Amino acid sequence: MWWSLIQVVLLVITLIITLAFCFFKFVSWMLTKLFLSIEPVGPDTLCNNNNNGNNNEDNERNPLFRHIPKLKEKLAWEELGIYPTPIHRAGLQKPDKKISFWIKREDLSSPVYGGNKVRTLQYQLPACVAHKEKNPDAKFYVMGTGGSNNVVATMAHGAPLGLKFHVCYPDGDAPDFDNTLNILSMFSLGPLAVMLWDKAFEQLKLLISVVTSTRDKVFGLGGNSIGGILGQIGAALELAEQISRGEVPDVDEIYLPTGSSCTTTGLILGVCLARHLKLNAFQSPNFRIVSVAIHHGVAAMNRNTNMMQNWIGKYLSMSPRFGIYRASAYLQKLCGIDLTESALRFLETEWELVDDPEYVGIYGEHSIKSRPACALDTELQLEGKCPEWLSTIPQPWLCGHFSGKAFAVMLNRLENTEESVNALFWLTKSSIQPLGENDEWTALKEKSKSCTILKQWSDKGKAESVLRPGKVDIDNGTSQDYRHIMTPVGHHL
């Protein structure tokens, strides 16, 4: 009898392990397929070479091309934004000390829609244009959660290139006014179709068919891909140039939020490339990149398994290790430079992932640490150059979903150290909230009729920032409750 019971227990344990392994393999396969769906292409693949950004004048605006000229003959690229993004000196007076740091204003990268996702798209969108020219019937999908910046950026910057998108939201994340604004921007930019998180299983089936298709393409979560990483490598080289020119001292620490790991991976590889090229930057003996997890699930798994830094990460595209292997191999194939060893060493010794639940909180909203830190946004004193397309320097948008969590970690550490630290905050949240030419308010109300969870989610999202007050009340409100925060961008599209 006891032997039979033991056999049953062993059978159950074996079954659980087998199911867990199969689930892991499926997730790994799916994420890898999303990562590889849109790969960079050469400039000669576009029929209209005048529009691919690879003429001599444009080449000089690409940091990667400036330092590795042979790449301009091998990669189709669109600048999309206005670069370099400025670096501002920021000060914050606390009761017992003044805190000073630097901000890399990626949020000011475009008057259409800024943030880190613009660089992520610089190689992906031209690849889609080339694919569309060869496959006129191809469909392009972009996916993200309700507050996704990637969805808005892809639609805003894809439109001038003649690209239209089907939008998939597998999850709504936490209700927050900032997240609802991104949904409204999405509707205003004219999606071909929208699938919301009430149809998660249908989306899964659709995405499986898309990633196994040679005709259709999908922008995965956060735009994480080889092309996306290449864009962020360029961002690190741009910062290295700014340091070399004396616009900012050589930094000791870079703080940024991380979700898909695309920006983190690109910055790690970019720093390693800058050192390989012997640029006069990133030489501080205490240099490190501090990424702050924005998703509570990823943070919890990392606390238990350290998967973002150990061997497991090699098989998960949401880990920098995965992207390092893939992007390094791609770069080596194109130009002969292999950054794998130096980047993996950097991952072990100069990269930190903050997964503390007090800072991470719940995905999509402020944590208990970020909410009070970001309430100080009105008190930040800024010094630096103002972009030509703006009349004044805007205060940073410290949203609870993304930038606010990394800001809170940096602020806490600077406040509690007696040492002089040159910290740089990598501001990923766009300063612009775009308003396209389509009636987003009517579209939101119509979609809410068939999807009650969208209505509940939108209505519950409260504004956290004093600088950006507003609300969405689908039954009793109007578009005037929030449109003062949005910027019409139809003339750019």
CSV table of C-alpha atoms in Angstrom, one decimal:
chain,number,residue,atom,x,y,z
A,1,MET,CA,0.0,0.0,0.0
A,2,TRP,CA,2.8,2.4,0.9
A,3,TRP,CA,4.6,1.6,-2.2
A,4,SER,CA,1.6,2.3,-4.3
A,5,LEU,CA,1.1,5.7,-2.6
A,6,ILE,CA,4.7,6.6,-3.2
A,7,GLN,CA,4.3,5.7,-6.9
A,8,VAL,CA,1.2,8.0,-7.1
A,9,VAL,CA,3.1,10.9,-5.4
A,10,LEU,CA,6.1,10.4,-7.7
A,11,LEU,CA,3.8,10.3,-10.7
A,12,VAL,CA,2.1,13.6,-9.6
A,13,ILE,CA,5.4,15.3,-9.1
A,14,THR,CA,6.7,14.1,-12.5
A,15,LEU,CA,3.5,15.4,-14.1
A,16,ILE,CA,3.8,18.8,-12.4
A,17,ILE,CA,7.5,19.1,-13.4
A,18,THR,CA,6.7,18.0,-17.0
A,19,LEU,CA,3.8,20.6,-17.3
A,20,ALA,CA,6.0,23.3,-15.8
A,21,PHE,CA,8.8,22.5,-18.3
A,22,CYS,CA,6.4,22.5,-21.2
A,23,PHE,CA,4.9,25.8,-20.1
A,24,PHE,CA,8.5,27.3,-19.8
A,25,LYS,CA,9.3,26.0,-23.3
A,26,PHE,CA,6.2,27.5,-24.8
A,27,VAL,CA,6.7,30.9,-23.2
A,28,SER,CA,10.3,30.9,-24.3
A,29,TRP,CA,9.3,29.9,-27.8
A,30,MET,CA,6.6,32.5,-28.0
A,31,LEU,CA,8.8,35.3,-26.7
A,32,THR,CA,11.6,34.3,-29.0
A,33,LYS,CA,9.3,34.4,-32.0
A,34,LEU,CA,8.1,37.8,-31.0
A,35,PHE,CA,11.7,39.0,-30.6
A,36,LEU,CA,12.6,37.7,-34.1
A,37,SER,CA,9.4,38.8,-36.0
A,38,ILE,CA,10.9,42.0,-37.3
A,39,GLU,CA,14.6,41.9,-38.1
A,40,PRO,CA,16.7,44.7,-39.5
A,41,VAL,CA,17.2,44.8,-43.3
A,42,GLY,CA,19.7,46.4,-45.6
A,43,PRO,CA,19.0,49.8,-47.3
A,44,ASP,CA,19.0,48.1,-50.7
A,45,THR,CA,15.8,46.2,-49.8
A,46,LEU,CA,13.7,49.4,-50.0
A,47,CYS,CA,12.4,50.3,-53.4
A,48,ASN,CA,12.5,54.0,-52.6
A,49,ASN,CA,15.9,54.5,-51.2
A,50,ASN,CA,15.4,58.2,-50.8
A,51,ASN,CA,13.0,57.6,-47.9
A,52,ASN,CA,15.0,55.1,-45.9
A,53,GLY,CA,17.1,57.6,-44.1
A,54,ASN,CA,20.4,56.3,-45.4
A,55,ASN,CA,21.7,59.2,-47.4
A,56,ASN,CA,25.0,60.8,-46.4
A,57,GLU,CA,23.5,63.7,-44.5
A,58,ASP,CA,21.2,61.4,-42.4
A,59,ASN,CA,24.0,58.9,-41.8
A,60,GLU,CA,25.9,61.5,-39.8
A,61,ARG,CA,23.0,61.7,-37.4
A,62,ASN,CA,23.2,58.0,-36.5
A,63,PRO,CA,25.7,57.5,-33.7
A,64,LEU,CA,26.2,53.8,-34.7
A,65,PHE,CA,27.0,54.8,-38.3
A,66,ARG,CA,29.3,57.6,-37.2
A,67,HIS,CA,31.5,55.2,-35.3
A,68,ILE,CA,31.1,52.1,-37.5
A,69,PRO,CA,30.7,53.5,-41.0
A,70,LYS,CA,30.4,50.2,-42.7
A,71,LEU,CA,27.0,49.6,-41.0
A,72,LYS,CA,25.4,52.3,-43.1
A,73,GLU,CA,25.6,50.1,-46.1
A,74,LYS,CA,24.0,47.2,-44.2
A,75,LEU,CA,21.2,48.7,-42.2
A,76,ALA,CA,18.1,50.6,-43.2
A,77,TRP,CA,17.4,53.3,-40.7
A,78,GLU,CA,15.0,56.1,-40.0
A,79,GLU,CA,15.9,58.9,-37.6
A,80,LEU,CA,12.2,59.4,-36.6
A,81,GLY,CA,13.1,61.8,-33.8
A,82,ILE,CA,15.3,64.9,-33.2
A,83,TYR,CA,18.7,64.0,-31.8
A,84,PRO,CA,20.8,64.2,-29.8
A,85,THR,CA,18.4,64.5,-26.9
A,86,PRO,CA,19.5,67.1,-24.4
A,87,ILE,CA,21.0,66.5,-20.9
A,88,HIS,CA,19.6,68.7,-18.1
A,89,ARG,CA,21.0,69.4,-14.7
A,90,ALA,CA,18.4,68.8,-12.1
A,91,GLY,CA,18.3,69.9,-8.5
A,92,LEU,CA,15.9,69.1,-5.6
A,93,GLN,CA,16.0,70.8,-2.3
A,94,LYS,CA,15.3,68.4,0.6
A,95,PRO,CA,15.0,69.4,4.2
A,96,ASP,CA,18.6,68.4,5.1
A,97,LYS,CA,20.4,68.5,1.8
A,98,LYS,CA,20.2,69.5,-1.9
A,99,ILE,CA,20.2,66.6,-4.3
A,100,SER,CA,21.7,67.1,-7.7
A,101,PHE,CA,21.6,64.7,-10.7
A,102,TRP,CA,21.4,64.7,-14.5
A,103,ILE,CA,18.5,63.8,-16.8
A,104,LYS,CA,18.9,62.3,-20.3
A,105,ARG,CA,15.8,63.8,-21.9
A,106,GLU,CA,14.7,60.9,-24.1
A,107,ASP,CA,11.2,62.2,-23.4
A,108,LEU,CA,12.0,65.2,-25.7
A,109,SER,CA,13.1,63.0,-28.7
A,110,SER,CA,10.2,64.0,-30.9
A,111,PRO,CA,7.4,66.6,-31.1
A,112,VAL,CA,5.1,63.7,-32.3
A,113,TYR,CA,5.8,61.2,-29.5
A,114,GLY,CA,9.1,61.0,-27.6
A,115,GLY,CA,10.5,58.6,-25.1
A,116,ASN,CA,12.9,55.6,-25.5
A,117,LYS,CA,10.6,53.8,-27.9
A,118,VAL,CA,11.5,56.2,-30.8
A,119,ARG,CA,15.0,54.7,-31.0
A,120,THR,CA,13.6,51.2,-30.6
A,121,LEU,CA,11.7,51.8,-33.9
A,122,GLN,CA,14.5,53.3,-36.0
A,123,TYR,CA,15.5,50.0,-37.6
A,124,GLN,CA,12.2,48.1,-37.2
A,125,LEU,CA,9.9,50.5,-39.1
A,126,PRO,CA,12.1,50.6,-42.2
A,127,ALA,CA,12.1,46.8,-42.1
A,128,CYS,CA,8.3,46.9,-42.1
A,129,VAL,CA,8.3,49.3,-45.0
A,130,ALA,CA,10.5,46.9,-47.0
A,131,HIS,CA,8.4,44.0,-46.1
A,132,LYS,CA,5.2,45.8,-47.1
A,133,GLU,CA,6.7,46.6,-50.5
A,134,LYS,CA,7.3,43.0,-51.1
A,135,ASN,CA,4.1,41.8,-49.4
A,136,PRO,CA,1.3,44.3,-50.0
A,137,ASP,CA,-1.2,42.2,-48.2
A,138,ALA,CA,0.9,41.9,-45.0
A,139,LYS,CA,-0.7,42.9,-41.7
A,140,PHE,CA,1.2,44.6,-39.0
A,141,TYR,CA,0.4,44.0,-35.4
A,142,VAL,CA,1.6,45.8,-32.3
A,143,MET,CA,1.0,44.5,-28.8
A,144,GLY,CA,1.3,45.8,-25.3
A,145,THR,CA,-0.6,46.3,-22.1
A,146,GLY,CA,-3.2,49.1,-21.7
A,147,GLY,CA,-0.6,51.8,-20.8
A,148,SER,CA,1.9,50.7,-23.4
A,149,ASN,CA,4.2,53.4,-24.7
A,150,ASN,CA,5.3,51.1,-27.5
A,151,VAL,CA,1.9,50.9,-29.0
A,152,VAL,CA,1.5,54.6,-29.2
A,153,ALA,CA,5.1,55.2,-30.5
A,154,THR,CA,4.7,52.5,-33.2
A,155,MET,CA,1.5,54.0,-34.5
A,156,ALA,CA,2.6,57.6,-34.3
A,157,HIS,CA,5.9,57.0,-36.1
A,158,GLY,CA,4.7,54.3,-38.4
A,159,ALA,CA,1.9,56.5,-39.9
A,160,PRO,CA,4.2,58.9,-41.8
A,161,LEU,CA,5.8,55.8,-43.4
A,162,GLY,CA,2.4,54.6,-44.7
A,163,LEU,CA,2.1,51.8,-42.0
A,164,LYS,CA,-1.2,51.0,-40.3
A,165,PHE,CA,-1.6,48.6,-37.4
A,166,HIS,CA,-3.8,46.1,-35.7
A,167,VAL,CA,-3.5,46.5,-31.9
A,168,CYS,CA,-3.5,43.7,-29.3
A,169,TYR,CA,-3.8,44.3,-25.6
A,170,PRO,CA,-3.3,41.0,-23.8
A,171,ASP,CA,-3.5,42.7,-20.4
A,172,GLY,CA,-4.9,46.0,-19.1
A,173,ASP,CA,-2.4,46.6,-16.3
A,174,ALA,CA,-3.5,48.6,-13.3
A,175,PRO,CA,-6.0,51.5,-13.8
A,176,ASP,CA,-4.2,54.8,-13.9
A,177,PHE,CA,-5.0,58.0,-15.7
A,178,ASP,CA,-1.7,58.0,-17.5
A,179,ASN,CA,-2.5,54.5,-18.9
A,180,THR,CA,-5.9,55.6,-20.1
A,181,LEU,CA,-4.3,58.5,-21.9
A,182,ASN,CA,-2.2,56.1,-23.9
A,183,ILE,CA,-5.4,54.1,-24.9
A,184,LEU,CA,-7.0,57.4,-26.0
A,185,SER,CA,-3.9,58.3,-28.0
A,186,MET,CA,-4.0,54.9,-29.6
A,187,PHE,CA,-7.6,55.4,-30.7
A,188,SER,CA,-6.8,58.9,-32.0
A,189,LEU,CA,-4.1,57.5,-34.3
A,190,GLY,CA,-6.6,55.3,-36.2
A,191,PRO,CA,-5.9,51.6,-35.5
A,192,LEU,CA,-7.2,49.1,-38.1
A,193,ALA,CA,-8.6,46.9,-35.3
A,194,VAL,CA,-8.3,46.7,-31.5
A,195,MET,CA,-8.4,43.5,-29.4
A,196,LEU,CA,-8.6,44.0,-25.7
A,197,TRP,CA,-7.8,41.9,-22.7
A,198,ASP,CA,-11.3,40.4,-22.5
A,199,LYS,CA,-10.3,38.2,-25.4
A,200,ALA,CA,-6.9,37.0,-24.2
A,201,PHE,CA,-7.3,33.5,-25.6
A,202,GLU,CA,-8.3,34.7,-29.0
A,203,GLN,CA,-5.3,37.0,-29.0
A,204,LEU,CA,-3.0,34.1,-28.1
A,205,LYS,CA,-4.3,32.1,-31.1
A,206,LEU,CA,-3.9,35.1,-33.4
A,207,LEU,CA,-0.4,35.8,-32.2
A,208,ILE,CA,0.7,32.2,-32.7
A,209,SER,CA,-0.6,32.3,-36.3
A,210,VAL,CA,1.2,35.7,-36.8
A,211,VAL,CA,4.6,34.6,-35.5
A,212,THR,CA,4.5,31.4,-37.5
A,213,SER,CA,3.5,33.3,-40.7
A,214,THR,CA,6.0,34.7,-43.2
A,215,ARG,CA,3.5,37.3,-44.4
A,216,ASP,CA,2.4,39.2,-41.2
A,217,LYS,CA,4.6,40.9,-38.6
A,218,VAL,CA,4.2,41.8,-35.0
A,219,PHE,CA,6.0,44.3,-32.7
A,220,GLY,CA,6.4,42.4,-29.5
A,221,LEU,CA,6.2,43.7,-25.9
A,222,GLY,CA,8.3,46.9,-25.5
A,223,GLY,CA,9.5,46.6,-29.1
A,224,ASN,CA,12.2,44.2,-27.9
A,225,SER,CA,14.1,43.0,-30.9
A,226,ILE,CA,17.5,43.1,-32.5
A,227,GLY,CA,16.6,46.3,-34.2
A,228,GLY,CA,15.3,47.8,-31.0
A,229,ILE,CA,18.5,47.0,-29.2
A,230,LEU,CA,20.6,48.5,-32.0
A,231,GLY,CA,18.6,51.8,-31.5
A,232,GLN,CA,19.5,51.8,-27.8
A,233,ILE,CA,23.2,51.0,-28.6
A,234,GLY,CA,23.1,54.3,-30.6
A,235,ALA,CA,21.7,56.1,-27.5
A,236,ALA,CA,24.6,55.0,-25.4
A,237,LEU,CA,27.1,56.1,-28.0
A,238,GLU,CA,25.3,59.5,-28.2
A,239,LEU,CA,25.7,59.8,-24.4
A,240,ALA,CA,29.4,58.9,-24.8
A,241,GLU,CA,29.8,61.7,-27.3
A,242,GLN,CA,28.1,64.2,-25.0
A,243,ILE,CA,30.4,63.1,-22.1
A,244,SER,CA,33.4,63.5,-24.4
A,245,ARG,CA,32.3,67.0,-25.4
A,246,GLY,CA,32.0,68.0,-21.7
A,247,GLU,CA,28.2,68.5,-21.8
A,248,VAL,CA,28.0,66.2,-18.8
A,249,PRO,CA,30.6,64.8,-16.5
A,250,ASP,CA,31.5,61.1,-16.9
A,251,VAL,CA,28.6,59.5,-15.0
A,252,ASP,CA,28.9,57.0,-12.2
A,253,GLU,CA,25.3,55.6,-12.4
A,254,ILE,CA,22.5,55.4,-14.9
A,255,TYR,CA,19.0,54.8,-13.6
A,256,LEU,CA,16.2,53.6,-15.8
A,257,PRO,CA,13.0,51.5,-15.7
A,258,THR,CA,13.0,48.1,-17.3
A,259,GLY,CA,10.2,46.0,-18.7
A,260,SER,CA,11.1,44.2,-21.9
A,261,SER,CA,14.8,44.8,-21.2
A,262,CYS,CA,15.3,46.3,-24.7
A,263,THR,CA,16.6,49.6,-23.5
A,264,THR,CA,18.7,48.1,-20.7
A,265,THR,CA,20.3,45.6,-23.1
A,266,GLY,CA,21.1,48.3,-25.7
A,267,LEU,CA,22.7,50.5,-23.1
A,268,ILE,CA,24.8,47.7,-21.7
A,269,LEU,CA,26.0,46.8,-25.2
A,270,GLY,CA,26.4,50.5,-26.1
A,271,VAL,CA,28.7,51.1,-23.1
A,272,CYS,CA,30.7,48.1,-24.0
A,273,LEU,CA,31.0,49.3,-27.6
A,274,ALA,CA,32.0,52.8,-26.5
A,275,ARG,CA,34.8,51.2,-24.4
A,276,HIS,CA,35.8,49.0,-27.3
A,277,LEU,CA,36.0,52.1,-29.5
A,278,LYS,CA,38.0,53.8,-26.8
A,279,LEU,CA,35.7,56.7,-26.5
A,280,ASN,CA,36.3,59.0,-23.5
A,281,ALA,CA,33.3,57.9,-21.5
A,282,PHE,CA,32.1,55.4,-18.9
A,283,GLN,CA,35.5,55.3,-17.2
A,284,SER,CA,34.3,55.8,-13.6
A,285,PRO,CA,35.6,53.0,-11.4
A,286,ASN,CA,32.2,52.7,-9.8
A,287,PHE,CA,30.2,52.9,-13.0
A,288,ARG,CA,27.0,50.9,-13.2
A,289,ILE,CA,23.6,50.7,-14.8
A,290,VAL,CA,20.7,50.4,-12.4
A,291,SER,CA,17.5,49.0,-14.0
A,292,VAL,CA,14.3,49.1,-11.9
A,293,ALA,CA,11.8,46.4,-12.7
A,294,ILE,CA,8.3,47.7,-13.4
A,295,HIS,CA,6.4,44.4,-13.4
A,296,HIS,CA,5.7,42.8,-10.0
A,297,GLY,CA,5.6,39.3,-11.6
A,298,VAL,CA,9.0,39.6,-13.2
A,299,ALA,CA,10.4,41.1,-10.0
A,300,ALA,CA,9.0,38.3,-7.8
A,301,MET,CA,10.4,35.6,-10.1
A,302,ASN,CA,13.8,37.3,-10.1
A,303,ARG,CA,13.8,37.5,-6.3
A,304,ASN,CA,13.3,33.7,-6.2
A,305,THR,CA,15.4,32.6,-9.2
A,306,ASN,CA,17.7,35.4,-10.2
A,307,MET,CA,16.6,34.6,-13.7
A,308,MET,CA,17.5,38.0,-15.2
A,309,GLN,CA,21.2,37.4,-14.5
A,310,ASN,CA,21.8,33.7,-14.4
A,311,TRP,CA,21.7,31.0,-17.2
A,312,ILE,CA,17.9,31.0,-17.3
A,313,GLY,CA,17.9,34.4,-18.9
A,314,LYS,CA,19.6,33.1,-22.0
A,315,TYR,CA,16.3,31.5,-22.9
A,316,LEU,CA,14.0,34.3,-22.1
A,317,SER,CA,13.8,37.3,-24.4
A,318,MET,CA,12.8,39.6,-21.5
A,319,SER,CA,16.2,39.1,-20.1
A,320,PRO,CA,19.3,41.2,-21.1
A,321,ARG,CA,21.3,38.0,-21.4
A,322,PHE,CA,19.1,36.8,-24.2
A,323,GLY,CA,19.4,40.1,-26.1
A,324,ILE,CA,23.2,40.3,-25.5
A,325,TYR,CA,23.7,37.0,-27.2
A,326,ARG,CA,21.4,37.7,-30.1
A,327,ALA,CA,22.4,41.4,-30.8
A,328,SER,CA,26.2,40.7,-30.3
A,329,ALA,CA,26.1,37.8,-32.8
A,330,TYR,CA,24.2,40.1,-35.3
A,331,LEU,CA,26.8,42.9,-34.9
A,332,GLN,CA,29.7,40.5,-35.2
A,333,LYS,CA,28.2,39.3,-38.5
A,334,LEU,CA,27.8,42.8,-39.8
A,335,CYS,CA,31.0,44.5,-38.7
A,336,GLY,CA,33.2,41.9,-37.0
A,337,ILE,CA,33.0,43.4,-33.5
A,338,ASP,CA,32.1,40.8,-30.9
A,339,LEU,CA,30.8,42.3,-27.6
A,340,THR,CA,29.5,39.1,-26.1
A,341,GLU,CA,32.2,38.5,-23.5
A,342,SER,CA,32.5,42.1,-22.4
A,343,ALA,CA,28.7,42.5,-22.2
A,344,LEU,CA,28.2,39.3,-20.1
A,345,ARG,CA,31.0,40.5,-17.8
A,346,PHE,CA,29.2,43.8,-17.5
A,347,LEU,CA,26.0,42.0,-16.7
A,348,GLU,CA,27.7,40.3,-13.8
A,349,THR,CA,29.7,43.2,-12.4
A,350,GLU,CA,28.3,46.5,-13.5
A,351,TRP,CA,24.5,45.9,-13.8
A,352,GLU,CA,22.0,45.9,-11.0
A,353,LEU,CA,18.3,45.0,-11.2
A,354,VAL,CA,16.1,46.4,-8.5
A,355,ASP,CA,13.3,44.0,-7.7
A,356,ASP,CA,12.3,45.4,-4.3
A,357,PRO,CA,8.5,45.2,-4.0
A,358,GLU,CA,8.4,48.5,-2.3
A,359,TYR,CA,9.7,50.2,-5.4
A,360,VAL,CA,8.2,47.9,-8.0
A,361,GLY,CA,4.7,47.8,-6.6
A,362,ILE,CA,2.0,46.6,-9.0
A,363,TYR,CA,2.5,46.8,-12.8
A,364,GLY,CA,0.9,49.9,-14.2
A,365,GLU,CA,0.7,52.1,-11.1
A,366,HIS,CA,2.8,53.9,-8.5
A,367,SER,CA,4.4,51.9,-5.8
A,368,ILE,CA,4.5,53.0,-2.1
A,369,LYS,CA,8.0,54.4,-2.7
A,370,SER,CA,7.5,56.0,-6.1
A,371,ARG,CA,4.3,57.9,-5.3
A,372,PRO,CA,5.8,60.3,-2.7
A,373,ALA,CA,9.0,60.6,-4.7
A,374,CYS,CA,7.2,61.6,-7.9
A,375,ALA,CA,5.0,64.1,-6.0
A,376,LEU,CA,8.2,66.2,-5.9
A,377,ASP,CA,8.1,66.7,-9.7
A,378,THR,CA,6.8,70.3,-9.3
A,379,GLU,CA,9.9,71.2,-7.2
A,380,LEU,CA,12.6,70.0,-9.6
A,381,GLN,CA,14.9,72.8,-10.8
A,382,LEU,CA,16.2,72.3,-14.3
A,383,GLU,CA,19.1,73.8,-16.2
A,384,GLY,CA,20.1,73.1,-19.8
A,385,LYS,CA,19.3,73.7,-23.4
A,386,CYS,CA,15.7,73.8,-24.6
A,387,PRO,CA,14.9,71.9,-27.8
A,388,GLU,CA,14.1,74.3,-30.7
A,389,TRP,CA,10.6,72.9,-31.1
A,390,LEU,CA,9.8,73.9,-27.5
A,391,SER,CA,9.5,77.4,-25.9
A,392,THR,CA,10.3,76.2,-22.4
A,393,ILE,CA,11.8,73.2,-20.8
A,394,PRO,CA,9.0,70.9,-19.6
A,395,GLN,CA,9.1,69.2,-16.2
A,396,PRO,CA,9.7,65.4,-16.4
A,397,TRP,CA,6.7,63.2,-16.7
A,398,LEU,CA,7.2,60.8,-13.7
A,399,CYS,CA,4.5,58.3,-14.4
A,400,GLY,CA,3.7,55.5,-12.0
A,401,HIS,CA,3.9,52.9,-14.7
A,402,PHE,CA,7.4,53.4,-15.9
A,403,SER,CA,9.7,56.4,-15.1
A,404,GLY,CA,8.5,57.0,-11.6
A,405,LYS,CA,9.8,53.8,-10.1
A,406,ALA,CA,13.4,54.3,-11.3
A,407,PHE,CA,13.3,57.9,-10.2
A,408,ALA,CA,12.3,56.8,-6.7
A,409,VAL,CA,15.2,54.4,-6.4
A,410,MET,CA,17.7,57.0,-7.6
A,411,LEU,CA,16.3,59.7,-5.3
A,412,ASN,CA,16.4,57.5,-2.3
A,413,ARG,CA,20.0,56.5,-2.9
A,414,LEU,CA,21.2,60.0,-3.5
A,415,GLU,CA,19.5,61.2,-0.4
A,416,ASN,CA,21.1,58.6,1.7
A,417,THR,CA,24.7,58.8,0.5
A,418,GLU,CA,27.4,61.2,1.7
A,419,GLU,CA,29.5,60.6,-1.4
A,420,SER,CA,29.5,62.7,-4.5
A,421,VAL,CA,27.8,60.7,-7.2
A,422,ASN,CA,27.2,61.7,-10.8
A,423,ALA,CA,23.9,60.0,-11.3
A,424,LEU,CA,22.0,60.2,-14.6
A,425,PHE,CA,18.3,59.5,-14.9
A,426,TRP,CA,17.3,58.0,-18.2
A,427,LEU,CA,13.8,59.5,-18.8
A,428,THR,CA,11.9,57.1,-20.9
A,429,LYS,CA,8.3,58.6,-20.7
A,430,SER,CA,7.4,60.9,-23.6
A,431,SER,CA,6.8,64.5,-22.7
A,432,ILE,CA,4.2,64.6,-25.5
A,433,GLN,CA,0.8,62.9,-25.2
A,434,PRO,CA,-0.2,62.7,-28.9
A,435,LEU,CA,-3.7,63.5,-30.2
A,436,GLY,CA,-4.2,62.2,-33.7
A,437,GLU,CA,-6.9,63.1,-36.3
A,438,ASN,CA,-9.5,60.4,-35.3
A,439,ASP,CA,-12.2,60.9,-32.6
A,440,GLU,CA,-10.7,59.0,-29.7
A,441,TRP,CA,-13.5,59.9,-27.3
A,442,THR,CA,-16.2,58.4,-29.4
A,443,ALA,CA,-14.0,55.4,-30.2
A,444,LEU,CA,-13.4,54.7,-26.4
A,445,LYS,CA,-17.1,55.0,-25.6
A,446,GLU,CA,-18.1,52.7,-28.4
A,447,LYS,CA,-15.5,50.1,-27.5
A,448,SER,CA,-16.6,50.3,-23.9
A,449,LYS,CA,-20.1,49.2,-24.8
A,450,SER,CA,-18.9,45.8,-26.0
A,451,CYS,CA,-16.1,45.6,-23.4
A,452,THR,CA,-17.3,46.5,-19.9
A,453,ILE,CA,-13.9,45.9,-18.4
A,454,LEU,CA,-12.5,48.7,-20.6
A,455,LYS,CA,-15.1,51.1,-19.1
A,456,GLN,CA,-14.3,50.1,-15.6
A,457,TRP,CA,-10.6,50.3,-16.2
A,458,SER,CA,-10.8,53.7,-17.8
A,459,ASP,CA,-13.1,55.2,-15.1
A,460,LYS,CA,-11.0,53.9,-12.2
A,461,GLY,CA,-7.7,55.4,-13.5
A,462,LYS,CA,-7.0,58.5,-11.3
A,463,ALA,CA,-4.5,61.2,-12.1
A,464,GLU,CA,-1.5,61.2,-9.8
A,465,SER,CA,0.5,64.2,-11.0
A,466,VAL,CA,-0.3,67.8,-10.0
A,467,LEU,CA,1.3,68.8,-13.3
A,468,ARG,CA,-1.1,66.7,-15.4
A,469,PRO,CA,-4.6,66.8,-13.8
A,470,GLY,CA,-7.5,65.2,-15.6
A,471,LYS,CA,-10.0,62.4,-15.6
A,472,VAL,CA,-12.0,60.0,-17.8
A,473,ASP,CA,-15.6,59.4,-17.0
A,474,ILE,CA,-17.2,57.6,-19.9
A,475,ASP,CA,-20.8,58.0,-18.7
A,476,ASN,CA,-20.7,61.6,-17.4
A,477,GLY,CA,-17.6,63.2,-18.7
A,478,THR,CA,-16.4,64.7,-21.9
A,479,SER,CA,-13.2,64.9,-23.9
A,480,GLN,CA,-12.5,68.3,-22.3
A,481,ASP,CA,-11.7,66.5,-19.1
A,482,TYR,CA,-8.3,65.3,-20.5
A,483,ARG,CA,-7.6,66.9,-23.9
A,484,HIS,CA,-5.7,69.8,-22.3
A,485,ILE,CA,-2.9,67.3,-21.6
A,486,MET,CA,-2.8,66.0,-25.2
A,487,THR,CA,-0.9,67.6,-28.1
A,488,PRO,CA,-2.5,67.6,-31.6
A,489,VAL,CA,0.0,65.9,-33.9
A,490,GLY,CA,-2.1,65.3,-37.0
A,491,HIS,CA,-0.1,67.6,-39.2
A,492,HIS,CA,3.0,65.4,-38.6
A,493,LEU,CA,1.3,62.2,-39.7
